[in-house]
Tab-separated table of C-alpha atoms in Angstrom:
chain	number	residue	atom	x	y	z
A	28	UNK	CA	-17.179	10.181	95.142
A	29	UNK	CA	-14.685	12.826	95.217
A	30	UNK	CA	-12.209	13.193	92.187
A	31	UNK	CA	-8.680	14.219	91.783
A	32	UNK	CA	-6.577	14.593	88.695
A	33	UNK	CA	-5.950	10.416	89.273
A	34	UNK	CA	-8.654	8.549	90.477
A	35	UNK	CA	-12.109	8.977	92.407
A	36	UNK	CA	-11.601	8.048	96.014
A	37	UNK	CA	-14.443	7.397	98.522
A	38	UNK	CA	-15.483	10.376	99.804
A	39	UNK	CA	-15.906	9.609	103.607
A	40	UNK	CA	-14.668	12.814	104.063
A	41	UNK	CA	-13.828	16.429	102.505
A	42	UNK	CA	-10.137	16.449	101.526
A	43	UNK	CA	-8.236	18.787	102.617
A	44	UNK	CA	-7.514	22.276	100.707
A	45	UNK	CA	-4.837	22.167	98.439
A	46	UNK	CA	-1.966	24.397	98.957
A	47	UNK	CA	-0.630	26.918	96.875
A	48	UNK	CA	2.758	26.969	96.155
A	49	UNK	CA	4.790	29.404	97.928
A	50	UNK	CA	6.689	30.543	94.684
A	51	UNK	CA	6.093	29.689	91.506
A	52	UNK	CA	10.370	30.049	90.686
A	53	UNK	CA	10.229	28.027	87.566
A	54	UNK	CA	7.992	31.242	86.347
A	55	UNK	CA	10.067	33.859	88.055
A	56	UNK	CA	13.830	32.046	87.260
A	57	UNK	CA	13.163	30.554	83.668
A	58	UNK	CA	16.608	30.206	83.090
A	59	UNK	CA	17.668	28.402	85.558
A	60	UNK	CA	14.626	25.943	85.245
A	61	UNK	CA	15.492	25.386	81.793
A	62	UNK	CA	19.096	24.825	83.078
A	63	UNK	CA	17.940	22.290	85.541
A	64	UNK	CA	15.942	20.162	83.055
A	65	UNK	CA	19.200	20.430	80.803
A	66	UNK	CA	21.418	18.854	84.154
A	67	UNK	CA	18.538	16.569	84.953
A	68	UNK	CA	18.697	14.935	81.166
A	69	UNK	CA	22.534	15.337	81.388
A	70	UNK	CA	23.201	13.532	84.516
A	71	UNK	CA	20.808	10.552	84.348
A	72	UNK	CA	22.108	10.090	80.383
A	73	UNK	CA	23.281	6.071	80.262
A	74	UNK	CA	21.396	5.177	83.601
A	75	UNK	CA	18.598	3.013	83.787
A	76	UNK	CA	15.464	4.822	83.666
A	77	UNK	CA	13.867	2.209	86.532
A	78	UNK	CA	16.981	2.873	88.676
A	79	UNK	CA	17.221	6.597	88.564
A	80	UNK	CA	13.621	6.850	89.126
A	81	UNK	CA	14.261	4.781	91.933
A	82	UNK	CA	17.059	7.173	93.591
A	83	UNK	CA	14.923	10.226	92.993
A	84	UNK	CA	12.103	8.731	94.656
A	85	UNK	CA	14.336	7.558	97.897
A	86	UNK	CA	15.853	10.779	97.537
A	87	UNK	CA	12.390	12.760	97.729
A	88	UNK	CA	11.345	11.137	100.371
A	89	UNK	CA	14.395	11.840	102.575
A	90	UNK	CA	13.551	15.244	101.736
A	91	UNK	CA	9.937	15.500	102.199
A	92	UNK	CA	9.237	16.603	98.589
A	93	UNK	CA	5.902	15.835	98.149
A	94	UNK	CA	6.238	17.806	94.538
A	95	UNK	CA	9.264	15.474	93.857
A	96	UNK	CA	7.369	12.412	95.164
A	97	UNK	CA	4.485	12.522	93.100
A	98	UNK	CA	6.175	13.151	89.530
A	99	UNK	CA	8.737	10.782	89.922
A	100	UNK	CA	6.615	7.683	91.154
A	101	UNK	CA	4.204	8.681	88.347
A	102	UNK	CA	7.549	8.270	85.922
A	103	UNK	CA	8.819	5.483	87.683
A	104	UNK	CA	4.963	3.485	87.020
A	105	UNK	CA	5.343	4.576	83.274
A	106	UNK	CA	8.940	3.340	83.398
A	107	UNK	CA	7.008	-0.258	84.267
A	108	UNK	CA	8.167	-0.016	87.896
A	109	UNK	CA	5.752	-1.727	90.263
A	110	UNK	CA	3.695	-0.135	92.558
A	111	UNK	CA	5.718	-2.975	94.918
A	112	UNK	CA	8.653	-2.025	95.138
A	113	UNK	CA	7.871	1.603	94.697
A	114	UNK	CA	6.131	1.146	98.111
A	115	UNK	CA	8.858	-1.010	99.955
A	116	UNK	CA	11.470	1.732	99.297
A	117	UNK	CA	10.740	3.644	102.153
A	118	UNK	CA	11.448	0.736	104.388
A	119	UNK	CA	14.467	-0.433	101.825
A	120	UNK	CA	16.484	-1.792	104.530
A	121	UNK	CA	13.738	-4.441	105.475
A	122	UNK	CA	12.688	-5.561	101.965
A	123	UNK	CA	16.361	-5.670	100.131
A	124	UNK	CA	14.645	-9.118	98.825
A	125	UNK	CA	12.597	-6.987	96.185
A	126	UNK	CA	15.813	-5.300	94.705
A	127	UNK	CA	19.051	-6.132	93.010
A	128	UNK	CA	22.412	-5.882	94.948
A	129	UNK	CA	22.657	-3.220	92.406
A	130	UNK	CA	19.719	-1.193	93.007
A	131	UNK	CA	20.666	-1.799	97.195
A	132	UNK	CA	23.955	-0.003	96.208
A	133	UNK	CA	22.714	3.083	94.342
A	134	UNK	CA	19.932	3.467	97.023
A	135	UNK	CA	22.360	3.035	99.688
A	136	UNK	CA	24.684	5.638	97.951
A	137	UNK	CA	21.506	7.583	97.742
A	138	UNK	CA	20.811	7.789	101.507
A	139	UNK	CA	24.508	8.644	101.724
A	140	UNK	CA	24.694	11.673	99.569
A	141	UNK	CA	21.656	12.840	100.460
A	142	UNK	CA	21.599	13.181	104.056
A	143	UNK	CA	25.603	13.596	105.212
A	144	UNK	CA	24.995	13.928	108.606
A	145	UNK	CA	28.602	12.812	109.530
A	146	UNK	CA	30.110	15.401	106.591
A	147	UNK	CA	31.039	12.190	104.153
A	148	UNK	CA	29.398	9.484	101.756
A	149	UNK	CA	31.291	5.982	104.171
A	150	UNK	CA	33.663	4.705	102.501
A	151	UNK	CA	31.994	0.876	102.834
A	152	UNK	CA	28.962	3.120	100.874
A	153	UNK	CA	30.687	4.173	98.250
A	154	UNK	CA	32.833	0.738	97.708
A	155	UNK	CA	29.568	-1.126	97.064
A	156	UNK	CA	28.486	1.500	94.626
A	157	UNK	CA	31.923	1.358	92.863
A	158	UNK	CA	31.809	-2.626	93.008
A	159	UNK	CA	28.219	-2.767	90.794
A	160	UNK	CA	28.839	-0.008	88.935
A	161	UNK	CA	31.798	1.501	85.948
A	162	UNK	CA	33.055	4.707	86.754
A	163	UNK	CA	31.042	6.107	84.001
A	164	UNK	CA	28.162	4.798	85.099
A	165	UNK	CA	28.987	5.682	89.369
A	166	UNK	CA	29.440	9.250	87.771
A	167	UNK	CA	26.178	9.777	86.199
A	168	UNK	CA	24.260	8.120	89.250
A	169	UNK	CA	26.126	10.569	91.630
A	170	UNK	CA	25.322	13.244	89.071
A	171	UNK	CA	21.925	12.203	89.604
A	172	UNK	CA	21.676	12.110	92.889
A	173	UNK	CA	22.970	15.404	93.395
A	174	UNK	CA	20.721	16.851	90.852
A	175	UNK	CA	17.667	15.164	92.255
A	176	UNK	CA	18.379	16.332	95.978
A	177	UNK	CA	18.650	20.416	94.089
A	178	UNK	CA	15.077	19.538	92.381
A	179	UNK	CA	14.093	18.913	96.064
A	180	UNK	CA	15.666	22.028	97.577
A	181	UNK	CA	13.039	24.005	95.224
A	182	UNK	CA	10.058	21.892	95.739
A	183	UNK	CA	10.455	22.217	99.487
A	184	UNK	CA	11.089	25.400	99.618
A	185	UNK	CA	8.519	26.820	97.178
A	186	UNK	CA	6.131	24.070	98.607
A	187	UNK	CA	5.704	23.011	94.864
A	188	UNK	CA	2.059	21.630	94.608
A	189	UNK	CA	1.931	17.763	94.699
A	190	UNK	CA	-0.840	15.506	92.004
A	191	UNK	CA	-0.778	17.706	88.629
A	192	UNK	CA	2.157	15.769	86.737
A	193	UNK	CA	1.557	13.773	83.947
A	194	UNK	CA	4.280	10.886	83.036
A	195	UNK	CA	6.933	12.778	81.029
A	196	UNK	CA	5.580	16.377	81.453
A	197	UNK	CA	9.371	17.714	81.494
A	198	UNK	CA	10.679	15.185	79.140
């Protein structure tokens, strides 16, 4: 058996070596890190914690940020989110029945804001979100999406190492 931070897994083969971060940016830019923590807290204020974590997980999936996926799946579980809904999030379009219409609108908006392949957020996507969120809450949701995308860019660029985060560690 091999022991990781979270559990013991059968050791049929040795696990790959853990990759070190390219740069510990928070150590070298502590004021930016602290400002990002404050911004993250401000952006998610008033949002349902489980919805906020679903949005953070979906953006992190799209951006391939392993560090943020590790963090936000753990925080989602700690907030009471189910493993099943977290797992299905990667295929939410085929798993719509796991989510409320409000959550689906938030997930779809997250994708539109994160990917921006057409250079804009489609009116239909924005309209769905606006139909489910009051303006103040929608502003917070858009802020939360923008902030997680910024965190993802730090994580992916610096190759922050997943696996060591503890729920609520940066709260």
